[in-house]
């Protein structure tokens, strides 16, 4: 075929309805997946950047061995274009106005903070302001509680070792203050250049050097690759994803976004599959004619491959042209929601799933039936026997399922998510097989008549193969859409419920045992009773099954918990936000055993039955692991790595107590009264942390809602494409019925009833499969309790019935507007 012939062939293809449907499906698929992927990538960058302010940097390098890191490490970072800063953290005694006080000191360099801001007050009664730098040389900022403990004022001098520093302001909050329960002593901030002159740091002093790094993520990753071989066990490289406070929130946010994107990938693949397969089937006569004229199978295959490639490129370009404006709109909405500018940029890597979805779907679904047609004798094709038996089509089904599985795995890379979604698909297919058998058995007994419902049932039986295939696609489409609806209404609501408006926003730490009852009475009298007090003992994990734990754990595992003291407690009942995943919780009266937090247990390779030895001061405690439990670190409640039973191994150990509670802004003045009455009890205000986590939840909710709109739009396109697969046959039947005298109203009612029944069954089956997928997701990824969603499950089948009835009515428009004879001639 010459160039002119190829051009005419392409132009003729553009005019074919099936080709236009394929192209529309491709454009919708690429636009949906690309928009979601770009927006999810933007949101992830925004969340991580926002949360990075709680490290005062993008990454931190902690040196817990008391020694600074080599200078060339920082020089290498600067050479790679990274910003750097430094902090030195230590405990020391300070002297002011004839009083001594143990404090937790932080000395910072000029660059601190690289991310976030310091909340500062010039005087106790002055307004709070945000600053981009710490105190200068010779200056010191104190936590407001230290002013009362030392009875000093701003402008007074404070002696730290051999050095006298001037108090120039109040340290209200540090960006990286976070949620460190280890910082029990009152806080002060000074300049790093003043540390040596104080003389407080000597050989063997407990000091931690922390180095801050900020810059492009690729540069940070490259620097860490260079740095990793040089790190010692006492060094820890940490990002915001590694911290207890935000790691779970960020991880859960990304899981929600990946789930939404994965469902969009699947739904887009279905859209392309339906449209392209219909095109492939419509090409049987063309293939037969080409074979009759002597065209070899290889030439036919090459021609269709070129066509599919051309359509794929057109669909990709059209989809991207639609996706980029949609992404820009969503990113600007995100900027408005955050009330701050968002750095909008297109991540090329985020477009890969969209491109692969289009190309893989096109060639996995459209090409296999065409490939099989080339090997069928021409006369068999012309006799409308193209070899579409179930056995011969089985390889096509296997290719399709493999392609869909591969696409979702490539996009999400989360096995529990993939298994949950495909488990729901298997459930759906099993139920559909049963329903199909029942429908065929029942419908074959229906005889026709003048009633619309009889005509609808007869139509279902007459098109039983098409109806069952349509039912399968409708159910699959509704399952994917319903899964995202249930995620929005169930899993996100559960996540939001973890941090309600009255979530604990203050912690009381370092409570002496003898004052627990007094403090509980203090807050109860003022209308803010405490829920739970927990004892807290700090100790190190030193042995695992009789072997030194650092020797027992793989050298490849960097477990920061082995380089510091752990928070341990004893408790009688399991907290509401904890869940046992291995072993059993303590029975009443048990005094032996220890329950270990799941992530730490995974890093250490622990399982029930292992024996752990802890060193608390000069004492050792050895207990057997009896359970592994998950902990929701972002619940803003006291949580612990190790939990013992009452009367167990921690009995008699020196302990302080901890509790959390909610205090509204208008009652903050009570804190001053409390601090005067109990000056040794530390108060942690975590309002800013809760606000940031609630912001993350809100952003993800908005993102899921935007994804849901796109997915529902794609679902409508899929359903319209599926309905149109039998368009010609149904229009021919409608024209014949009109020729035989059937009224228009009868045609309309019967067709709408037929599709409404399909929609109702598909809605019921799809919702059932979606419930199964959400159940698996709830237990496998989001670690929550499952419940049925009747408020959503009931409307979905009714809505799907109404939508399909409308689409069926749409099919009849040409039959109702054109005379039957003209319609029959047009369809020939």
Short mmCIF file of N, CA, C and O in Angstrom, two decimals, residues 656-719:
data_model
loop_
_atom_site.label_atom_id
_atom_site.label_comp_id
_atom_site.label_asym_id
_atom_site.label_seq_id
_atom_site.Cartn_x
_atom_site.Cartn_y
_atom_site.Cartn_z
N UNK A 656 8.55 8.22 86.66
CA UNK A 656 7.73 9.42 86.67
C UNK A 656 6.49 9.11 85.85
O UNK A 656 6.41 8.08 85.17
N UNK A 657 5.50 9.99 85.91
CA UNK A 657 4.23 9.71 85.25
C UNK A 657 3.97 10.71 84.14
O UNK A 657 4.52 11.82 84.13
N UNK A 658 3.12 10.30 83.21
CA UNK A 658 2.82 11.12 82.04
C UNK A 658 1.34 11.03 81.74
O UNK A 658 0.70 10.00 81.98
N UNK A 659 0.76 12.12 81.25
CA UNK A 659 -0.63 12.12 80.81
C UNK A 659 -0.80 13.17 79.72
O UNK A 659 0.08 14.02 79.51
N UNK A 660 -1.91 13.09 79.01
CA UNK A 660 -2.24 14.09 77.99
C UNK A 660 -3.68 14.54 78.19
O UNK A 660 -4.50 13.78 78.72
N UNK A 661 -3.98 15.76 77.75
CA UNK A 661 -5.34 16.28 77.93
C UNK A 661 -5.57 17.42 76.95
O UNK A 661 -4.62 17.98 76.36
N UNK A 662 -6.84 17.76 76.78
CA UNK A 662 -7.21 18.86 75.89
C UNK A 662 -7.46 20.11 76.71
O UNK A 662 -8.16 20.08 77.73
N UNK A 663 -6.88 21.22 76.25
CA UNK A 663 -7.07 22.51 76.90
C UNK A 663 -7.33 23.55 75.82
O UNK A 663 -6.46 23.79 74.96
N UNK A 664 -8.50 24.19 75.82
CA UNK A 664 -8.78 25.19 74.78
C UNK A 664 -7.93 26.44 74.96
O UNK A 664 -7.37 26.69 76.02
N UNK A 665 -7.87 27.24 73.91
CA UNK A 665 -7.03 28.44 73.94
C UNK A 665 -7.45 29.40 75.04
O UNK A 665 -6.60 30.05 75.65
N UNK A 666 -8.75 29.48 75.31
CA UNK A 666 -9.21 30.46 76.30
C UNK A 666 -8.92 30.03 77.73
O UNK A 666 -9.24 30.75 78.68
N UNK A 667 -8.35 28.82 77.91
CA UNK A 667 -8.02 28.35 79.26
C UNK A 667 -6.52 28.22 79.47
O UNK A 667 -6.08 27.63 80.45
N UNK A 668 -5.73 28.77 78.54
CA UNK A 668 -4.27 28.62 78.63
C UNK A 668 -3.71 29.26 79.89
O UNK A 668 -2.64 28.86 80.37
N UNK A 669 -4.39 30.24 80.43
CA UNK A 669 -3.87 30.92 81.62
C UNK A 669 -3.75 29.97 82.81
O UNK A 669 -2.96 30.20 83.73
N UNK A 670 -4.51 28.87 82.78
CA UNK A 670 -4.42 27.90 83.89
C UNK A 670 -3.02 27.29 83.95
O UNK A 670 -2.56 26.89 85.01
N UNK A 671 -2.34 27.23 82.78
CA UNK A 671 -1.00 26.64 82.76
C UNK A 671 -0.03 27.42 83.65
O UNK A 671 0.86 26.84 84.27
N UNK A 672 -0.19 28.75 83.68
CA UNK A 672 0.70 29.54 84.53
C UNK A 672 0.48 29.21 86.00
O UNK A 672 1.44 29.05 86.77
N UNK A 673 -0.78 29.09 86.39
CA UNK A 673 -1.08 28.71 87.76
C UNK A 673 -0.53 27.32 88.08
O UNK A 673 0.05 27.07 89.15
N UNK A 674 -0.69 26.41 87.11
CA UNK A 674 -0.20 25.05 87.33
C UNK A 674 1.32 25.03 87.47
O UNK A 674 1.88 24.34 88.34
N UNK A 675 2.02 25.77 86.61
CA UNK A 675 3.49 25.77 86.65
C UNK A 675 4.00 26.37 87.95
O UNK A 675 5.04 25.93 88.47
N UNK A 676 3.30 27.38 88.50
CA UNK A 676 3.73 27.94 89.77
C UNK A 676 3.56 26.93 90.90
O UNK A 676 4.39 26.83 91.81
N UNK A 677 2.49 26.14 90.84
CA UNK A 677 2.21 25.19 91.90
C UNK A 677 3.03 23.90 91.77
O UNK A 677 3.41 23.29 92.76
N UNK A 678 3.34 23.52 90.52
CA UNK A 678 4.11 22.29 90.28
C UNK A 678 5.26 22.61 89.32
O UNK A 678 5.23 22.24 88.14
N UNK A 679 6.27 23.33 89.77
CA UNK A 679 7.34 23.79 88.87
C UNK A 679 8.19 22.67 88.29
O UNK A 679 8.85 22.88 87.27
N UNK A 680 8.21 21.48 88.89
CA UNK A 680 9.06 20.41 88.36
C UNK A 680 8.36 19.59 87.28
O UNK A 680 8.99 18.73 86.64
N UNK A 681 7.07 19.79 87.07
CA UNK A 681 6.34 19.06 86.04
C UNK A 681 6.47 19.79 84.71
O UNK A 681 6.21 21.00 84.63
N UNK A 682 6.88 19.08 83.68
CA UNK A 682 7.05 19.68 82.36
C UNK A 682 5.73 19.68 81.60
O UNK A 682 4.98 18.69 81.63
N UNK A 683 5.46 20.80 80.94
CA UNK A 683 4.25 20.94 80.12
C UNK A 683 4.67 21.05 78.66
O UNK A 683 5.47 21.92 78.30
N UNK A 684 4.16 20.15 77.83
CA UNK A 684 4.42 20.20 76.40
C UNK A 684 3.15 20.64 75.69
O UNK A 684 2.10 20.00 75.81
N UNK A 685 3.23 21.76 74.96
CA UNK A 685 2.11 22.22 74.15
C UNK A 685 2.31 21.70 72.72
O UNK A 685 3.33 21.99 72.10
N UNK A 686 1.36 20.93 72.22
CA UNK A 686 1.52 20.33 70.90
C UNK A 686 0.40 20.76 69.95
O UNK A 686 0.08 20.06 68.99
N UNK A 687 -0.18 21.94 70.21
CA UNK A 687 -1.25 22.43 69.33
C UNK A 687 -0.77 22.50 67.88
O UNK A 687 -1.52 22.16 66.95
N UNK A 688 0.48 22.97 67.69
CA UNK A 688 0.98 23.16 66.33
C UNK A 688 1.14 21.83 65.60
O UNK A 688 0.95 21.76 64.39
N UNK A 689 1.50 20.78 66.35
CA UNK A 689 1.63 19.47 65.72
C UNK A 689 0.26 18.95 65.29
O UNK A 689 0.08 18.44 64.18
N UNK A 690 -0.71 19.08 66.18
CA UNK A 690 -2.07 18.64 65.84
C UNK A 690 -2.60 19.43 64.65
O UNK A 690 -3.21 18.86 63.73
N UNK A 691 -2.35 20.72 64.65
CA UNK A 691 -2.83 21.55 63.53
C UNK A 691 -2.21 21.08 62.21
O UNK A 691 -2.89 21.02 61.18
N UNK A 692 -0.92 20.72 62.24
CA UNK A 692 -0.26 20.28 61.02
C UNK A 692 -0.80 18.93 60.55
O UNK A 692 -1.02 18.72 59.36
N UNK A 693 -1.03 18.00 61.48
CA UNK A 693 -1.58 16.70 61.09
C UNK A 693 -3.00 16.86 60.57
O UNK A 693 -3.39 16.23 59.58
N UNK A 694 -3.80 17.72 61.22
CA UNK A 694 -5.15 17.97 60.72
C UNK A 694 -5.10 18.61 59.34
O UNK A 694 -5.96 18.34 58.49
N UNK A 695 -4.10 19.42 59.10
CA UNK A 695 -3.92 20.02 57.78
C UNK A 695 -3.63 18.93 56.75
O UNK A 695 -4.16 18.95 55.64
N UNK A 696 -2.78 17.97 57.12
CA UNK A 696 -2.46 16.87 56.21
C UNK A 696 -3.72 16.07 55.89
O UNK A 696 -4.00 15.75 54.73
N UNK A 697 -4.51 15.77 56.92
CA UNK A 697 -5.76 15.03 56.72
C UNK A 697 -6.69 15.81 55.79
O UNK A 697 -7.29 15.25 54.86
N UNK A 698 -6.81 17.12 56.02
CA UNK A 698 -7.68 17.94 55.18
C UNK A 698 -7.23 17.98 53.74
O UNK A 698 -8.04 17.89 52.81
N UNK A 699 -5.92 18.09 53.52
CA UNK A 699 -5.39 18.12 52.16
C UNK A 699 -5.66 16.81 51.44
O UNK A 699 -6.05 16.79 50.27
N UNK A 700 -5.43 15.70 52.13
CA UNK A 700 -5.65 14.40 51.51
C UNK A 700 -7.14 14.22 51.21
O UNK A 700 -7.51 13.67 50.17
N UNK A 701 -8.01 14.68 52.11
CA UNK A 701 -9.45 14.58 51.87
C UNK A 701 -9.83 15.34 50.61
O UNK A 701 -10.59 14.82 49.77
N UNK A 702 -9.31 16.55 50.45
CA UNK A 702 -9.60 17.31 49.24
C UNK A 702 -9.06 16.62 48.00
O UNK A 702 -9.70 16.59 46.94
N UNK A 703 -7.86 16.02 48.13
CA UNK A 703 -7.28 15.33 46.99
C UNK A 703 -8.13 14.13 46.60
O UNK A 703 -8.39 13.89 45.40
N UNK A 704 -8.57 13.34 47.59
CA UNK A 704 -9.40 12.17 47.30
C UNK A 704 -10.72 12.60 46.66
O UNK A 704 -11.24 11.94 45.74
N UNK A 705 -11.28 13.72 47.11
CA UNK A 705 -12.52 14.20 46.52
C UNK A 705 -12.31 14.60 45.06
O UNK A 705 -13.15 14.32 44.19
N UNK A 706 -11.17 15.26 44.77
CA UNK A 706 -10.87 15.62 43.39
C UNK A 706 -10.66 14.37 42.54
O UNK A 706 -11.14 14.28 41.40
N UNK A 707 -9.95 13.38 43.09
CA UNK A 707 -9.74 12.13 42.37
C UNK A 707 -11.07 11.44 42.13
O UNK A 707 -11.32 10.87 41.06
N UNK A 708 -11.95 11.49 43.13
CA UNK A 708 -13.25 10.83 43.01
C UNK A 708 -14.06 11.41 41.86
O UNK A 708 -14.70 10.68 41.11
N UNK A 709 -14.02 12.73 41.71
CA UNK A 709 -14.74 13.36 40.60
C UNK A 709 -14.21 12.85 39.27
O UNK A 709 -14.99 12.50 38.36
N UNK A 710 -12.88 12.80 39.13
CA UNK A 710 -12.29 12.31 37.88
C UNK A 710 -12.62 10.84 37.64
O UNK A 710 -12.91 10.43 36.52
N UNK A 711 -12.56 10.04 38.70
CA UNK A 711 -12.85 8.61 38.55
C UNK A 711 -14.32 8.40 38.16
O UNK A 711 -14.64 7.57 37.30
N UNK A 712 -15.22 9.15 38.77
CA UNK A 712 -16.64 9.02 38.41
C UNK A 712 -16.88 9.45 36.96
O UNK A 712 -17.69 8.84 36.25
N UNK A 713 -16.16 10.48 36.51
CA UNK A 713 -16.28 10.89 35.11
C UNK A 713 -15.79 9.78 34.19
O UNK A 713 -16.42 9.47 33.16
N UNK A 714 -14.66 9.16 34.56
CA UNK A 714 -14.14 8.05 33.76
C UNK A 714 -15.11 6.88 33.79
O UNK A 714 -15.29 6.17 32.78
N UNK A 715 -15.76 6.65 34.94
CA UNK A 715 -16.72 5.55 35.04
C UNK A 715 -17.89 5.77 34.09
O UNK A 715 -18.37 4.83 33.44
N UNK A 716 -18.37 7.02 33.99
CA UNK A 716 -19.46 7.31 33.06
C UNK A 716 -19.03 7.06 31.61
O UNK A 716 -19.82 6.53 30.81
N UNK A 717 -17.80 7.41 31.28
CA UNK A 717 -17.30 7.15 29.92
C UNK A 717 -17.26 5.65 29.65
O UNK A 717 -17.65 5.18 28.57
N UNK A 718 -16.78 4.88 30.64
CA UNK A 718 -16.72 3.43 30.47
C UNK A 718 -18.12 2.87 30.23
O UNK A 718 -18.36 2.06 29.32
N UNK A 719 -19.08 3.29 31.06
CA UNK A 719 -20.43 2.75 30.94
C UNK A 719 -21.06 3.14 29.61
O UNK A 719 -21.75 2.33 28.97
#
